[in-house]
CSV table of C-alpha atoms and ligand atoms in Angstrom, one decimal:
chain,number,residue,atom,x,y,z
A,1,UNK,CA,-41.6,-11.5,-20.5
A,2,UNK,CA,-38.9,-13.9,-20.5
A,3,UNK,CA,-36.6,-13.5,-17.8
A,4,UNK,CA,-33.0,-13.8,-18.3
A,5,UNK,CA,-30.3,-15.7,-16.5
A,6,UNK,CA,-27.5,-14.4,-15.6
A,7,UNK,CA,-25.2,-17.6,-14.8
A,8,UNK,CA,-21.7,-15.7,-14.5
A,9,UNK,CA,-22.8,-13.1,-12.1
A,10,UNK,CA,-24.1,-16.1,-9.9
A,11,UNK,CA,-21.8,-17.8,-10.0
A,12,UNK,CA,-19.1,-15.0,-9.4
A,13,UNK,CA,-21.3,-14.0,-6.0
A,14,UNK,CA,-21.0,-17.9,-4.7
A,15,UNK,CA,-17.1,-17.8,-5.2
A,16,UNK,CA,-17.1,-14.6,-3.1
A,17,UNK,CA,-18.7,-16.4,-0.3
A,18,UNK,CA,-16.8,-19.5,-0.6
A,19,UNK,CA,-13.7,-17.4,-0.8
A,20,UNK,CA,-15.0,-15.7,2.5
A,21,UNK,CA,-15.3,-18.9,4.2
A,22,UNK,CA,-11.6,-19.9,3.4
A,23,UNK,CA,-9.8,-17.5,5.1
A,24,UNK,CA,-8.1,-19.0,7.6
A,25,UNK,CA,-7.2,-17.4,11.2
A,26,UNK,CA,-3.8,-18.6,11.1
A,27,UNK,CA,-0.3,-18.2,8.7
A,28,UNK,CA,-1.9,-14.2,7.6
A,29,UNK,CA,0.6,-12.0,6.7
A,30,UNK,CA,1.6,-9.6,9.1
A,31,UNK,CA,2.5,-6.6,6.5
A,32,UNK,CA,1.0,-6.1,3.2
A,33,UNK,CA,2.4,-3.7,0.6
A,34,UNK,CA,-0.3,-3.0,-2.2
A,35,UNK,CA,0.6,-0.7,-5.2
A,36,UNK,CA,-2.8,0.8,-6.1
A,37,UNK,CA,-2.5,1.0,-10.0
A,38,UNK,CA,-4.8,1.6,-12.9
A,39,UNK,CA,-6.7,4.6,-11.9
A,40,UNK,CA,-6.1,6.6,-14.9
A,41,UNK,CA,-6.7,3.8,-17.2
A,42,UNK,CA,-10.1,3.1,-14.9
A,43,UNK,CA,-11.6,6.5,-15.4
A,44,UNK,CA,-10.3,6.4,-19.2
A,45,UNK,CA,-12.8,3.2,-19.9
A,46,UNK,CA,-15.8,5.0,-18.4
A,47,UNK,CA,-15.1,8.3,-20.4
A,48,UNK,CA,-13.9,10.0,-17.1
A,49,UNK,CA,-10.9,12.2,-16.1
A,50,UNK,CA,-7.9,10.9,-14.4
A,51,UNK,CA,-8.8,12.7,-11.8
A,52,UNK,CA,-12.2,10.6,-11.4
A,53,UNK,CA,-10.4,7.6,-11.2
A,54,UNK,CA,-7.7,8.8,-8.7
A,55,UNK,CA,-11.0,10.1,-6.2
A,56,UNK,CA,-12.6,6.5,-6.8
A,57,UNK,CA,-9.1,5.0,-5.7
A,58,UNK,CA,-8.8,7.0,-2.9
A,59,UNK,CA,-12.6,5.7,-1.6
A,60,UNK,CA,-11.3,2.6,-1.9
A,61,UNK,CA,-8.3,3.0,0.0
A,62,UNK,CA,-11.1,3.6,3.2
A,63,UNK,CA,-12.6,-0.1,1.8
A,64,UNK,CA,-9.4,-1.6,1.8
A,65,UNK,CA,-8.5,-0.7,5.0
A,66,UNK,CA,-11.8,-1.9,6.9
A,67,UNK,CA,-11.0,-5.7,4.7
A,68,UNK,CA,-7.2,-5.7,6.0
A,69,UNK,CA,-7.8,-4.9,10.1
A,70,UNK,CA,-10.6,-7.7,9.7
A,71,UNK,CA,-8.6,-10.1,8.8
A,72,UNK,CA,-5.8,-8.4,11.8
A,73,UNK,CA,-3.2,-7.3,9.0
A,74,UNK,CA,-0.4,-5.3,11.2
A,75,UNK,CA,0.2,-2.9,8.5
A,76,UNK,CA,-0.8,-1.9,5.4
A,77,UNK,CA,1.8,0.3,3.0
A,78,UNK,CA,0.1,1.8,0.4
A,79,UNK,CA,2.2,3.3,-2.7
A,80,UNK,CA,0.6,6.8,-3.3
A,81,UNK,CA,2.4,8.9,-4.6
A,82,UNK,CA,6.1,7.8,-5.9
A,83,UNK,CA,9.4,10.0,-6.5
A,84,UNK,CA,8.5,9.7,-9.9
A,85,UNK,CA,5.4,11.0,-10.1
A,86,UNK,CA,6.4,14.5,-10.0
A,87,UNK,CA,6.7,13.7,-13.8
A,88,UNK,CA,3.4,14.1,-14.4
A,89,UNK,CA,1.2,17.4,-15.3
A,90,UNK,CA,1.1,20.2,-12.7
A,91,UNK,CA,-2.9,19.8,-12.2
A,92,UNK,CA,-3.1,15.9,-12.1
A,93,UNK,CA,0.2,16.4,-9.3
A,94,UNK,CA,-2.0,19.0,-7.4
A,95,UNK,CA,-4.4,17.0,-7.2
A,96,UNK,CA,-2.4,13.7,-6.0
A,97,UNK,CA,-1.3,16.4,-3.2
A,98,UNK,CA,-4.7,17.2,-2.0
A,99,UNK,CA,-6.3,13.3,-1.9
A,100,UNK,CA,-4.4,12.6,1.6
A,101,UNK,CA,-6.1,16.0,2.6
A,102,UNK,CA,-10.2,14.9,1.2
A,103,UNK,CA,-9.2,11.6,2.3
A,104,UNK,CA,-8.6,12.4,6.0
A,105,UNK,CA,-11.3,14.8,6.4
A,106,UNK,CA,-13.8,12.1,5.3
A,107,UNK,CA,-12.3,9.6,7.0
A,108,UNK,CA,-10.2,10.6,9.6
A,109,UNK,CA,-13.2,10.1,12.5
A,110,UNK,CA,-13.7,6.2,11.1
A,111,UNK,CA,-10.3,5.3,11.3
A,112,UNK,CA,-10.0,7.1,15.0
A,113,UNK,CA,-12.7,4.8,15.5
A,114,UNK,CA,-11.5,1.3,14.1
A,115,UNK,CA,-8.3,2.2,16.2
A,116,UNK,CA,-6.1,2.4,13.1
A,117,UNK,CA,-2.6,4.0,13.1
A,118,UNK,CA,-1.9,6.9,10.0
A,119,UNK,CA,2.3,7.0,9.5
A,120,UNK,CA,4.2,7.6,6.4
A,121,UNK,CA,7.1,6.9,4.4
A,122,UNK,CA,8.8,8.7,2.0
A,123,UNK,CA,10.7,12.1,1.8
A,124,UNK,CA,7.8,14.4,3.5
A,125,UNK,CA,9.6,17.6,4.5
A,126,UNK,CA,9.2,18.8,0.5
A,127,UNK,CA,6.0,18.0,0.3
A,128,UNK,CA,3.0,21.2,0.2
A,129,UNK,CA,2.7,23.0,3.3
A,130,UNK,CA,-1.4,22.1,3.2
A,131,UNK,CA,-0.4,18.2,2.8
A,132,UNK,CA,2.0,18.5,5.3
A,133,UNK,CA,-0.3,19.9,7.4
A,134,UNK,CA,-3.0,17.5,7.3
A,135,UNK,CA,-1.0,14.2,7.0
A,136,UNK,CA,0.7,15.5,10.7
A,137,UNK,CA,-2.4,16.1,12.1
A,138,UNK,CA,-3.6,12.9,11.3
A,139,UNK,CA,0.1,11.0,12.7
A,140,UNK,CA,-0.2,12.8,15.8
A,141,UNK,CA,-3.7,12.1,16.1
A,142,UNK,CA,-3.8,8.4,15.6
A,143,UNK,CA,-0.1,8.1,17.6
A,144,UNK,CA,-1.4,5.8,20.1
A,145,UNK,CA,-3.7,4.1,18.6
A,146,UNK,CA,-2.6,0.0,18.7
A,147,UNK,CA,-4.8,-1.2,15.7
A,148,UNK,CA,-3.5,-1.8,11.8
A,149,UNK,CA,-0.7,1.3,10.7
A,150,UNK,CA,-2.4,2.7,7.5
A,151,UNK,CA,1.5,3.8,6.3
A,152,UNK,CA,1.0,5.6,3.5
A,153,UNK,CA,4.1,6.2,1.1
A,154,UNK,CA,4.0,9.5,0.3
A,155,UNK,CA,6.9,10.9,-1.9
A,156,UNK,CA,8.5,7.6,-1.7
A,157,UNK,CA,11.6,6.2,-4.1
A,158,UNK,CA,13.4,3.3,-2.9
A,159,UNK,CA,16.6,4.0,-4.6
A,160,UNK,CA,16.2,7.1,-2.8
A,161,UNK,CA,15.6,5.6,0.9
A,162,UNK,CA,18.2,3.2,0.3
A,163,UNK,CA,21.0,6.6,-0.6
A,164,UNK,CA,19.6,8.2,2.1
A,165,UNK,CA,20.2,5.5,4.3
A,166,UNK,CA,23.4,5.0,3.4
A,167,UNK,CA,24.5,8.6,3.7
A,168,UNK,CA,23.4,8.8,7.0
A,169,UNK,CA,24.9,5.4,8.1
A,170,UNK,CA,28.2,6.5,6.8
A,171,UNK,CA,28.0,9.9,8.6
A,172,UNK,CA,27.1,7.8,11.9
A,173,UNK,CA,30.0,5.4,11.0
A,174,UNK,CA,32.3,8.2,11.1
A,175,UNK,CA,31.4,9.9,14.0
A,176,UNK,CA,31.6,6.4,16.5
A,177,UNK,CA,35.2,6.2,14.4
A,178,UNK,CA,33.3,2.5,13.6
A,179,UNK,CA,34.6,0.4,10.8
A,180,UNK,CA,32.0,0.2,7.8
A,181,UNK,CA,33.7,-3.7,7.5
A,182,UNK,CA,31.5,-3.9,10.8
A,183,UNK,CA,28.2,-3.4,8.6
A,184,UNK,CA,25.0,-6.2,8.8
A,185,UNK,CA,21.8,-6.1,7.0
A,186,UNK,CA,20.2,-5.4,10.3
A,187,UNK,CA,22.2,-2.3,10.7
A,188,UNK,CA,21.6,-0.9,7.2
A,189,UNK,CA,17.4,-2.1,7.8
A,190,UNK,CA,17.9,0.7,10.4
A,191,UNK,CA,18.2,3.2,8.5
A,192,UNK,CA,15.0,2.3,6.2
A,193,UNK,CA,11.7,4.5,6.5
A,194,UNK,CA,10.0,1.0,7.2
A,195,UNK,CA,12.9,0.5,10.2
A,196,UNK,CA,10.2,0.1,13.0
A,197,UNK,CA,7.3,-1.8,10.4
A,198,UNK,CA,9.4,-5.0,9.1
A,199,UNK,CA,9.2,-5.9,5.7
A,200,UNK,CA,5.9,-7.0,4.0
A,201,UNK,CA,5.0,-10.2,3.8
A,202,UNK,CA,2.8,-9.6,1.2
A,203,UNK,CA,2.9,-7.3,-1.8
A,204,UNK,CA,0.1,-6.7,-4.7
A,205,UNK,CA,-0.3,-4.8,-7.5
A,206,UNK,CA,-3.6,-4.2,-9.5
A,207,UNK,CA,-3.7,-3.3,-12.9
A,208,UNK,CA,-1.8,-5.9,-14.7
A,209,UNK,CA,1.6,-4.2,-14.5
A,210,UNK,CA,4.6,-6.8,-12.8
A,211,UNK,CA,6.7,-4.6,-11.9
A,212,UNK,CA,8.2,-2.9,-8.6
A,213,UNK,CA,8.4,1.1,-10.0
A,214,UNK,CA,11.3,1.8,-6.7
A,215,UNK,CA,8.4,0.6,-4.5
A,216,UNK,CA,10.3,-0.9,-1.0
A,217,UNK,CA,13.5,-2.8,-2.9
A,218,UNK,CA,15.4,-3.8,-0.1
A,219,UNK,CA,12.4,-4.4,2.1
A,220,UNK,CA,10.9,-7.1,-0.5
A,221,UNK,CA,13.7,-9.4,-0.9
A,222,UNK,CA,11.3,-12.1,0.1
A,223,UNK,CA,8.5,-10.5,0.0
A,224,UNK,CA,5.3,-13.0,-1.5
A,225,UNK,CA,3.9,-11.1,-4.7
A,226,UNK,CA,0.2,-11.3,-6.2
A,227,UNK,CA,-0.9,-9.4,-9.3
A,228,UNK,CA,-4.3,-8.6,-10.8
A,229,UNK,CA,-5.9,-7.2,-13.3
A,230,UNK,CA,-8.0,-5.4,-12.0
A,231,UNK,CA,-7.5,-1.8,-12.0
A,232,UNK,CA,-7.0,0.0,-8.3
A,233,UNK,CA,-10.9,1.6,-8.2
A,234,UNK,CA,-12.2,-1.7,-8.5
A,235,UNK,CA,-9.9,-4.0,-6.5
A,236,UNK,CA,-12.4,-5.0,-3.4
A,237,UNK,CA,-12.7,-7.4,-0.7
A,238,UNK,CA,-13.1,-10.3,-2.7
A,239,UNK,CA,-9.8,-10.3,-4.4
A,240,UNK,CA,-7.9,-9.0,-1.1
A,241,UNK,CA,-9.3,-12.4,0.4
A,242,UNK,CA,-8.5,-14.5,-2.6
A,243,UNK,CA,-4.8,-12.8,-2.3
A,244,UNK,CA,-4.6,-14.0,1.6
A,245,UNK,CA,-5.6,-17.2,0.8
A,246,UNK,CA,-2.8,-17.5,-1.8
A,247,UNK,CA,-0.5,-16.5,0.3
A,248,UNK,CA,-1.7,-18.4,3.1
A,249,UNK,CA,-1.5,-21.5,0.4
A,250,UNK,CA,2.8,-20.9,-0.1
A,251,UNK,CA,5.5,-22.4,1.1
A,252,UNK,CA,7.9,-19.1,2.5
A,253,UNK,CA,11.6,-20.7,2.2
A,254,UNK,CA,13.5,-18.2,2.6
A,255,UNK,CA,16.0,-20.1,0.7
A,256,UNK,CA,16.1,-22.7,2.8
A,257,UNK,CA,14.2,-26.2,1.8
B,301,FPP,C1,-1.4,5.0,-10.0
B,301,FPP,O1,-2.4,4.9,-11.0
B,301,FPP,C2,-2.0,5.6,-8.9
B,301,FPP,C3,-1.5,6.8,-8.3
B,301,FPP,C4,-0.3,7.4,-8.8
B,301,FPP,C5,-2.2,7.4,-7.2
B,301,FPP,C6,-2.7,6.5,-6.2
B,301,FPP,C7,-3.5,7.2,-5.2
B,301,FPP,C8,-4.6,6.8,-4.7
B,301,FPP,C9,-5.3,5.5,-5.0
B,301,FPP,C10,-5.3,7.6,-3.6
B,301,FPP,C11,-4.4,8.0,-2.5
B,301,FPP,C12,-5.1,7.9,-1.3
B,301,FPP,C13,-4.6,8.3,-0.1
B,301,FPP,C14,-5.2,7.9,1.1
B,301,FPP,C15,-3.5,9.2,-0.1
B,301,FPP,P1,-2.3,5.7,-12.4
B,301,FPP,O2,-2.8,7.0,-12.3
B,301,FPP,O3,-0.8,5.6,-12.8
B,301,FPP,O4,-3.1,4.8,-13.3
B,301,FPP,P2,-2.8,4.5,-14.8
B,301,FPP,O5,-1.6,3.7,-14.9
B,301,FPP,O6,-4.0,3.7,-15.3
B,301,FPP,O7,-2.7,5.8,-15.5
């Protein structure tokens, strides 16, 4: 039988272990943001339910986590569910609801053990009582661990942080009898979700979309961006390492020269 050669795949497995071999130890980012895109569209291609492509995305979340401590990411924001997203079909929303639930019952005892941190953003008092539940189990039992902060964004809009913030500032303005004219950027950063995480350093999105959907406005202001094509479920170690090494290949300004 003649055997066939398979040149692309080859090849494709060398890069990944060439890519490997290129991260450096220094000039990582600290924070990165990733919007995990493209799940519908990833169980559509194989004939599959959106809600087979939003269980393969939250596996991968676990897969994605175990890449970023390696390489000693601080934190790790991941965009899960969005103030938009209520949009969507009841079922497909229920479902959303109850991933952060089947994801920390399978995973919750590997994270305790890679000494990794579960927080949130986003508005969390409205979500379901069961998601509730389980997220805040998870917060308080991972509060002092010191390893990466898994911060999931859960319910989050950053138009909606950034109101929020403001109404509250305001109301604290008033009560000191403080002039607003007294206002920095550093005061208003306060009164973000992300006020104790900094801002990423680093934000992707997979699936081909370049856009920001109300994901962490203020907070990427000079943030470094990397797209892919790749749809969320399949996005994997090698591309996480080819996006640090991009990164780790720019020139942050700042705006300066
Ligand atoms: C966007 O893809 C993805 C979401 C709205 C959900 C993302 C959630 C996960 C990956 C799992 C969450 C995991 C944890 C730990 C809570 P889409 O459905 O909009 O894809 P499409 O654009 O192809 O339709």
């Amino acid at each position: 039988m003649r055997r066939i050669k398979l040149p692309f795949l080859k090849r494709k497995s060398r890069n990944t272990d060439q890519i490997n071999n290129i991260v450096k130890s220094d000039n990582l980012p600290k924070h990165v943001a990733i919007i995990m895109d493209g799940n519908g569209r990833w169980a559509n291609q194989r004939g599959l339910p959106r809600f087979a492509g939003h269980k393969e995305g939250m596996d991968n979340v676990k897969k994605i986590v175990k890449v970023a401590n390696k390489h000693h990411v601080k934190v790790l924001t991941l965009y899960a569910f969005s103030t938009e997203n209520w949009k969507r079909p009841k079922p497909e929303i229920d479902y959303l609801m109850k991933l952060p639930i089947e994801f920390l019952n399978t995973y919750l005892p590997e994270l305790i053990e890679e000494n990794v941190r579960v927080q949130t953003i986003g508005e969390f008092d409205v979500l379901p009582a069961h998601t509730k539940k389980a997220v805040q189990s998870a917060k308080d039992r991972t509060k002092d661990n010191n390893g990466l902060i898994l911060n999931i964004a859960l319910n989050y809009g950053s138009r909606f942080e950034i109101v929020q913030g403001i109404k509250e500032m305001v109301h604290d303005f008033d009560q000191k009898g403080e002039s607003i004219d007294n206002l920095t950027e550093e005061m208003f950063s306060e009164y973000l979700y992300t006020k104790k995480l900094g801002d990423p350093d680093l934000l992707i999105r997979t699936s081909g979309e370049i856009r920001l959907s109300n994901f962490l406005l203020w907070q990427s202001a000079y943030t470094e961006f990397w797209f892919t094509d790749s749809f969320w479920p399949d996005f994997n170690e090698y591309l996480f390492e080819k996006a640090l090494i991009d990164y780790q290949n720019r020139k942050r300004r700042y705006g300066g020269i």
